[in-house]
PDB file of C-alpha atoms in Angstrom:
ATOM      1  CA  MET A1333      -0.040  -0.001  -0.424  1.00 39.00           C
ATOM      2  CA  LYS A1334       1.528   3.411  -0.960  1.00 39.00           C
ATOM      3  CA  LEU A1335       0.885   5.702   1.799  1.00 41.00           C
ATOM      4  CA  THR A1336       2.999   8.265   2.894  1.00 40.00           C
ATOM      5  CA  VAL A1337       3.042  11.054   4.713  1.00 38.00           C
ATOM      6  CA  SER A1338       5.254  14.436   3.536  1.00 38.00           C
ATOM      7  CA  THR A1339       6.701  16.697   6.994  1.00 36.00           C
ATOM      8  CA  ASN A1340       5.220  19.701   5.092  1.00 40.00           C
ATOM      9  CA  ASN A1341       2.191  20.824   6.591  1.00 45.00           C
ATOM     10  CA  ASN A1342      -0.935  22.848   4.850  1.00 45.00           C
ATOM     11  CA  HIS A1343      -2.652  25.276   7.267  1.00 46.00           C
ATOM     12  CA  GLY A1344      -1.375  22.389  10.271  1.00 54.00           C
ATOM     13  CA  HIS A1345      -2.517  19.412   7.959  1.00 58.00           C
ATOM     14  CA  PRO A1346       0.304  16.959   7.493  1.00 59.00           C
ATOM     15  CA  GLN A1347       0.522  16.193   3.477  1.00 66.00           C
ATOM     16  CA  VAL A1348      -0.218  13.103   2.881  1.00 67.00           C
ATOM     17  CA  VAL A1349       0.569  11.438  -0.787  1.00 73.00           C
ATOM     18  CA  ALA A1350      -1.337   8.370  -1.183  1.00 70.00           C
ATOM     19  CA  ARG A1351      -2.785   6.780  -4.375  1.00 72.00           C
ATOM     20  CA  TYR A1352      -6.595   7.716  -4.613  1.00 73.00           C
ATOM     21  CA  PRO A1353      -8.872   4.378  -4.431  1.00 75.00           C
ATOM     22  CA  HIS A1354     -11.271   5.520  -6.804  1.00 72.00           C
ATOM     23  CA  CYS A1355      -9.159   7.661  -9.475  1.00 73.00           C
ATOM     24  CA  GLY A1356      -6.336   5.579  -9.056  1.00 70.00           C
ATOM     25  CA  ARG A1357      -3.766   8.481  -9.550  1.00 73.00           C
ATOM     26  CA  GLU A1358      -1.409   9.344  -6.413  1.00 75.00           C
ATOM     27  CA  ALA A1359      -1.264  12.763  -5.616  1.00 73.00           C
ATOM     28  CA  VAL A1360      -0.882  15.158  -2.387  1.00 76.00           C
ATOM     29  CA  MET A1361      -4.769  14.889  -1.114  1.00 70.00           C
ATOM     30  CA  SER A1362      -6.052  18.494  -0.320  1.00 72.00           C
ATOM     31  CA  PRO A1363      -7.367  18.990   3.386  1.00 74.00           C
ATOM     32  CA  LEU A1364     -11.283  18.981   3.829  1.00 77.00           C
ATOM     33  CA  GLY A1365     -12.157  20.623   6.852  1.00 71.00           C
ATOM     34  CA  THR A1366     -10.497  23.215   8.634  1.00 66.00           C
ATOM     35  CA  HIS A1367      -8.475  20.928  11.025  1.00 75.00           C
ATOM     36  CA  ASP A1368      -7.697  17.415  11.981  1.00 77.00           C
ATOM     37  CA  VAL A1369      -8.678  16.157  15.382  1.00 79.00           C
ATOM     38  CA  ALA A1370      -7.062  14.898  17.905  1.00 79.00           C
ATOM     39  CA  ILE A1371      -7.972  11.788  19.717  1.00 81.00           C
ATOM     40  CA  GLY A1372      -4.943  10.819  21.691  1.00 78.00           C
ATOM     41  CA  GLU A1373      -1.713  12.699  22.652  1.00 79.00           C
ATOM     42  CA  HIS A1374      -0.190  11.815  19.623  1.00 78.00           C
ATOM     43  CA  LEU A1375      -3.355  10.402  17.535  1.00 85.00           C
ATOM     44  CA  PHE A1376      -5.462  12.678  14.891  1.00 83.00           C
ATOM     45  CA  TYR A1377      -7.927  11.947  12.476  1.00 83.00           C
ATOM     46  CA  GLY A1378      -9.174  14.308   9.488  1.00 83.00           C
ATOM     47  CA  GLN A1379     -10.536  14.243   5.980  1.00 84.00           C
ATOM     48  CA  ARG A1380      -8.699  14.861   2.600  1.00 83.00           C
ATOM     49  CA  VAL A1381      -9.964  14.837  -1.120  1.00 83.00           C
ATOM     50  CA  CYS A1382      -8.609  14.103  -4.432  1.00 83.00           C
ATOM     51  CA  PRO A1383      -7.589  17.188  -5.994  1.00 83.00           C
ATOM     52  CA  ASN A1384      -7.960  15.816  -9.478  1.00 81.00           C
ATOM     53  CA  PRO A1385     -11.247  18.314 -10.711  1.00 83.00           C
ATOM     54  CA  VAL A1386     -12.996  15.219 -12.075  1.00 85.00           C
ATOM     55  CA  CYS A1387     -12.412  12.695  -9.310  1.00 82.00           C
ATOM     56  CA  ARG A1388     -12.884  14.952  -6.199  1.00 84.00           C
ATOM     57  CA  GLY A1389     -13.014  11.623  -4.458  1.00 80.00           C
ATOM     58  CA  HIS A1390     -13.162  11.544  -0.498  1.00 81.00           C
ATOM     59  CA  LEU A1391     -10.769  10.305   1.770  1.00 81.00           C
ATOM     60  CA  PHE A1392     -10.914   9.637   5.688  1.00 85.00           C
ATOM     61  CA  VAL A1393      -7.303   9.506   7.182  1.00 83.00           C
ATOM     62  CA  VAL A1394      -6.014   8.354  10.703  1.00 85.00           C
ATOM     63  CA  LEU A1395      -2.137   9.598  11.485  1.00 78.00           C
ATOM     64  CA  ASN A1396      -0.356   8.978  14.399  1.00 81.00           C
ATOM     65  CA  GLY A1397       2.658  11.240  15.306  1.00 69.00           C
ATOM     66  CA  GLY A1398       3.196  12.350  11.573  1.00 64.00           C
ATOM     67  CA  GLN A1399       2.342   8.801  10.211  1.00 72.00           C
ATOM     68  CA  LEU A1400      -0.364   7.700   8.364  1.00 73.00           C
ATOM     69  CA  ILE A1401      -1.836   4.399   9.730  1.00 77.00           C
ATOM     70  CA  ALA A1402      -5.096   3.516   8.321  1.00 80.00           C
ATOM     71  CA  ALA A1403      -7.282   5.385   5.246  1.00 81.00           C
ATOM     72  CA  TYR A1404     -11.010   4.866   4.306  1.00 83.00           C
ATOM     73  CA  PRO A1405     -11.616   3.834   1.466  1.00 82.00           C
ATOM     74  CA  PRO A1406      -8.396   1.470   1.302  1.00 82.00           C
ATOM     75  CA  VAL A1407      -5.796   2.605  -1.013  1.00 78.00           C
ATOM     76  CA  ARG A1408      -5.011  -0.032  -3.194  1.00 82.00           C
ATOM     77  CA  LEU A1409      -2.293  -1.260  -5.323  1.00 83.00           C
ATOM     78  CA  ASP A1410      -2.601   0.197  -8.900  1.00 82.00           C
ATOM     79  CA  PHE A1411      -2.720  -2.168 -11.826  1.00 83.00           C
ATOM     80  CA  ASP A1412      -4.012  -1.791 -15.560  1.00 84.00           C
ATOM     81  CA  PRO A1413      -7.198  -3.811 -16.319  1.00 86.00           C
ATOM     82  CA  GLU A1414      -7.197  -3.129 -19.992  1.00 87.00           C
ATOM     83  CA  ASN A1415      -7.637  -6.265 -22.221  1.00 88.00           C
ATOM     84  CA  LEU A1416      -7.842  -8.721 -19.081  1.00 92.00           C
ATOM     85  CA  PRO A1417     -10.554 -11.604 -19.326  1.00 93.00           C
ATOM     86  CA  SER A1418     -13.655 -10.325 -17.215  1.00 93.00           C
ATOM     87  CA  ASN A1419     -13.039 -13.338 -14.717  1.00 94.00           C
ATOM     88  CA  VAL A1420      -9.842 -12.890 -14.296  1.00 94.00           C
ATOM     89  CA  LEU A1421     -10.135  -8.857 -13.707  1.00 94.00           C
ATOM     90  CA  ARG A1422     -12.975  -9.497 -10.965  1.00 95.00           C
ATOM     91  CA  THR A1423     -10.607 -12.154  -9.093  1.00 95.00           C
ATOM     92  CA  PHE A1424      -7.700 -10.299  -9.186  1.00 94.00           C
ATOM     93  CA  GLU A1425      -9.654  -6.944  -8.249  1.00 92.00           C
ATOM     94  CA  GLU A1426     -10.653  -8.932  -5.272  1.00 94.00           C
ATOM     95  CA  ALA A1427      -7.178 -10.131  -4.215  1.00 94.00           C
ATOM     96  CA  ILE A1428      -6.167  -6.682  -4.440  1.00 92.00           C
ATOM     97  CA  SER A1429      -9.018  -5.059  -2.232  1.00 90.00           C
ATOM     98  CA  CYS A1430      -8.095  -8.234   0.155  1.00 92.00           C
ATOM     99  CA  HIS A1431      -4.685  -6.795   0.264  1.00 91.00           C
ATOM    100  CA  ALA A1432      -5.716  -2.939   1.019  1.00 88.00           C
ATOM    101  CA  SER A1433      -7.998  -3.919   3.937  1.00 88.00           C
ATOM    102  CA  GLY A1434      -5.062  -5.924   4.799  1.00 89.00           C
ATOM    103  CA  LEU A1435      -6.736  -9.474   4.536  1.00 91.00           C
ATOM    104  CA  TYR A1436      -3.040 -10.828   3.663  1.00 90.00           C
ATOM    105  CA  ILE A1437      -4.410 -14.534   3.700  1.00 88.00           C
ATOM    106  CA  ALA A1438      -7.514 -14.068   1.748  1.00 90.00           C
ATOM    107  CA  ALA A1439      -5.477 -11.687  -0.386  1.00 91.00           C
ATOM    108  CA  ALA A1440      -2.632 -14.651  -1.287  1.00 87.00           C
ATOM    109  CA  ILE A1441      -5.959 -17.196  -1.741  1.00 88.00           C
ATOM    110  CA  MET A1442      -7.068 -14.930  -4.314  1.00 92.00           C
ATOM    111  CA  VAL A1443      -4.251 -14.464  -6.005  1.00 90.00           C
ATOM    112  CA  ARG A1444      -3.760 -18.197  -6.458  1.00 87.00           C
ATOM    113  CA  ARG A1445      -7.381 -17.919  -7.672  1.00 90.00           C
ATOM    114  CA  THR A1446      -6.366 -15.074 -10.438  1.00 92.00           C
ATOM    115  CA  LEU A1447      -4.011 -17.940 -11.572  1.00 87.00           C
ATOM    116  CA  GLU A1448      -6.462 -20.348 -11.552  1.00 88.00           C
ATOM    117  CA  GLU A1449      -9.146 -18.578 -13.959  1.00 92.00           C
ATOM    118  CA  VAL A1450      -5.973 -17.838 -15.754  1.00 89.00           C
ATOM    119  CA  TYR A1451      -5.134 -21.598 -16.820  1.00 85.00           C
ATOM    120  CA  ALA A1452      -8.800 -22.124 -17.035  1.00 87.00           C
ATOM    121  CA  GLU A1453      -8.886 -18.977 -19.696  1.00 88.00           C
ATOM    122  CA  ARG A1454      -5.955 -20.333 -21.639  1.00 84.00           C
ATOM    123  CA  GLN A1455      -7.461 -24.165 -21.352  1.00 85.00           C
ATOM    124  CA  ALA A1456      -4.562 -25.412 -19.462  1.00 81.00           C
ATOM    125  CA  GLN A1457      -4.802 -28.998 -19.036  1.00 84.00           C
ATOM    126  CA  GLY A1458      -3.637 -30.984 -15.616  1.00 81.00           C
ATOM    127  CA  LYS A1459      -5.352 -32.588 -12.319  1.00 80.00           C
ATOM    128  CA  ASP A1460      -3.991 -30.082  -9.957  1.00 77.00           C
ATOM    129  CA  LEU A1461      -2.683 -26.789 -10.615  1.00 73.00           C
ATOM    130  CA  LYS A1462       0.765 -27.630 -10.600  1.00 75.00           C
ATOM    131  CA  GLN A1463       0.148 -29.963 -13.642  1.00 78.00           C
ATOM    132  CA  ARG A1464      -1.499 -26.590 -15.367  1.00 79.00           C
ATOM    133  CA  ILE A1465       1.079 -24.881 -14.362  1.00 75.00           C
ATOM    134  CA  ALA A1466       3.763 -27.091 -16.831  1.00 75.00           C
ATOM    135  CA  ASP A1467       0.854 -27.284 -19.233  1.00 78.00           C
ATOM    136  CA  LEU A1468       0.851 -23.409 -19.845  1.00 75.00           C
ATOM    137  CA  ARG A1469       4.610 -23.263 -19.794  1.00 72.00           C
ATOM    138  CA  SER A1470       4.237 -25.034 -22.885  1.00 70.00           C
ATOM    139  CA  GLN A1471       1.443 -23.066 -24.314  1.00 68.00           C
ATOM    140  CA  ILE A1472       3.121 -19.452 -24.159  1.00 68.00           C
ATOM    141  CA  ILE A1473       6.141 -17.636 -24.468  1.00 65.00           C
ATOM    142  CA  ILE A1474       7.027 -15.638 -21.206  1.00 68.00           C
ATOM    143  CA  PRO A1475       9.982 -15.036 -19.300  1.00 70.00           C
ATOM    144  CA  GLN A1476      11.517 -17.816 -17.031  1.00 73.00           C
ATOM    145  CA  GLU A1477      10.964 -15.987 -14.175  1.00 75.00           C
ATOM    146  CA  LEU A1478       7.444 -15.399 -14.651  1.00 72.00           C
ATOM    147  CA  LEU A1479       6.776 -18.966 -15.104  1.00 68.00           C
ATOM    148  CA  ASP A1480       8.713 -19.801 -11.973  1.00 72.00           C
ATOM    149  CA  ALA A1481       6.857 -16.794 -10.078  1.00 72.00           C
ATOM    150  CA  MET A1482       3.557 -19.097 -11.116  1.00 71.00           C
ATOM    151  CA  ASP A1483       4.727 -22.050  -8.767  1.00 69.00           C
ATOM    152  CA  GLU A1484       6.058 -19.822  -5.949  1.00 71.00           C
ATOM    153  CA  LEU A1485       2.321 -18.048  -6.064  1.00 74.00           C
ATOM    154  CA  ARG A1486       0.387 -21.644  -6.023  1.00 67.00           C
ATOM    155  CA  ILE A1487       3.012 -22.770  -3.376  1.00 66.00           C
ATOM    156  CA  LEU A1488       1.880 -19.249  -1.571  1.00 70.00           C
ATOM    157  CA  GLY A1489      -1.993 -19.900  -2.043  1.00 59.00           C
ATOM    158  CA  ASN A1490      -1.763 -23.022  -0.631  1.00 59.00           C
ATOM    159  CA  ASP A1491      -0.333 -21.677   2.514  1.00 51.00           C
ATOM    160  CA  ALA A1492      -2.659 -19.671   3.050  1.00 54.00           C
ATOM    161  CA  ALA A1493      -5.785 -22.101   2.523  1.00 52.00           C
ATOM    162  CA  HIS A1494      -4.355 -24.840   4.571  1.00 48.00           C
ATOM    163  CA  ILE A1495      -4.508 -24.748   8.442  1.00 47.00           C
ATOM    164  CA  GLU A1496      -2.079 -27.194   8.482  1.00 49.00           C
ATOM    165  CA  ALA A1497       0.446 -25.247   6.727  1.00 48.00           C
ATOM    166  CA  LYS A1498       3.302 -24.231   8.584  1.00 51.00           C
ATOM    167  CA  GLU A1499       3.324 -20.708   7.093  1.00 52.00           C
ATOM    168  CA  TYR A1500      -0.218 -20.133   7.588  1.00 52.00           C
ATOM    169  CA  ASP A1501      -0.090 -17.272   9.996  1.00 60.00           C
ATOM    170  CA  ASN A1502       2.901 -16.202   8.618  1.00 71.00           C
ATOM    171  CA  ILE A1503       1.888 -14.455   5.209  1.00 78.00           C
ATOM    172  CA  SER A1504       2.432 -10.829   5.663  1.00 82.00           C
ATOM    173  CA  ASP A1505       2.066  -7.689   3.476  1.00 86.00           C
ATOM    174  CA  ALA A1506       5.246  -7.752   1.590  1.00 84.00           C
ATOM    175  CA  GLU A1507       4.610 -11.229   0.527  1.00 85.00           C
ATOM    176  CA  VAL A1508       1.590 -10.360  -0.552  1.00 88.00           C
ATOM    177  CA  THR A1509       2.793  -7.101  -2.137  1.00 89.00           C
ATOM    178  CA  VAL A1510       5.353  -9.268  -4.219  1.00 87.00           C
ATOM    179  CA  ALA A1511       2.821 -11.598  -5.107  1.00 87.00           C
ATOM    180  CA  ILE A1512       0.542  -9.344  -6.410  1.00 90.00           C
ATOM    181  CA  HIS A1513       3.594  -7.230  -8.693  1.00 88.00           C
ATOM    182  CA  PHE A1514       3.911 -10.544  -9.903  1.00 85.00           C
ATOM    183  CA  THR A1515       0.753 -11.383 -10.752  1.00 88.00           C
ATOM    184  CA  LYS A1516       0.277  -8.013 -12.807  1.00 89.00           C
ATOM    185  CA  GLU A1517       3.415  -8.831 -14.559  1.00 86.00           C
ATOM    186  CA  ILE A1518       2.151 -12.196 -15.854  1.00 84.00           C
ATOM    187  CA  LEU A1519      -1.256 -10.678 -16.765  1.00 89.00           C
ATOM    188  CA  LYS A1520       0.748  -7.856 -18.553  1.00 87.00           C
ATOM    189  CA  SER A1521       2.655 -10.944 -20.312  1.00 83.00           C
ATOM    190  CA  LEU A1522      -0.093 -12.980 -21.162  1.00 84.00           C
ATOM    191  CA  TYR A1523      -2.976 -10.444 -22.304  1.00 86.00           C
ATOM    192  CA  GLN A1524      -1.690  -6.713 -22.727  1.00 81.00           C
ATOM    193  CA  TYR A1525       1.714  -6.643 -24.510  1.00 76.00           C
ATOM    194  CA  SER A1526      -0.425  -7.560 -27.699  1.00 75.00           C
ATOM    195  CA  ALA A1527      -2.537  -5.272 -27.456  1.00 73.00           C
ATOM    196  CA  LEU A1528       0.016  -2.488 -27.204  1.00 73.00           C
ATOM    197  CA  LEU A1529       1.631  -3.896 -29.957  1.00 72.00           C
ATOM    198  CA  THR A1530      -1.157  -3.528 -32.136  1.00 74.00           C
ATOM    199  CA  LYS A1531      -1.862  -0.051 -30.999  1.00 75.00           C
ATOM    200  CA  LEU A1532       2.040   0.924 -31.791  1.00 72.00           C
ATOM    201  CA  ARG A1533       1.281  -1.072 -35.540  1.00 72.00           C
ATOM    202  CA  ALA A1534      -1.791   1.195 -36.214  1.00 77.00           C
ATOM    203  CA  LEU A1535       0.465   4.494 -35.497  1.00 76.00           C
ATOM    204  CA  LYS A1536       2.150   3.561 -38.513  1.00 71.00           C
ATOM    205  CA  LYS A1537      -1.118   3.065 -40.948  1.00 65.00           C
TER     206      LYS A1537
END
């Protein structure tokens, strides 16, 4: 989650830099209201509004000692939904929403589910996810690192889904963030680079 607070103030308001959850643009949030409200010695809450005139979306923030500790709506990791199949898109959006809400186990499970939707859309064959990954390797040409990442994401999803898995309670923000970034690159390779190439070629006509 990209949430930072600058040391500069705007009429007493800490300047919150965030990717706004509705328009997806990163910006310094404009203060909304006259001041933040103290609810403890170093704890404050207040309101910000997206400076994008098309968006102007509202963000509720909680700050502790000059650090942003919570926001509502939750600020999500960015991604490009263009050209993604509907089932893949819906599942990946749920993974990102779970991550933004701090539901890391659920997010890891939905990252795995996103890959399952990819294999279904690509008609990869196999009795389990590991075999379908192997089948997909023979069908597509993408960097080896992304193919290896698919297996790592499968294992992460396994650990999240099974109570007996030793890492069940240790899935962190950092792990899920990396998993989401890898999934974004996989989706780009499978669904978006070809669309960009088509646009580039169209410019030459």
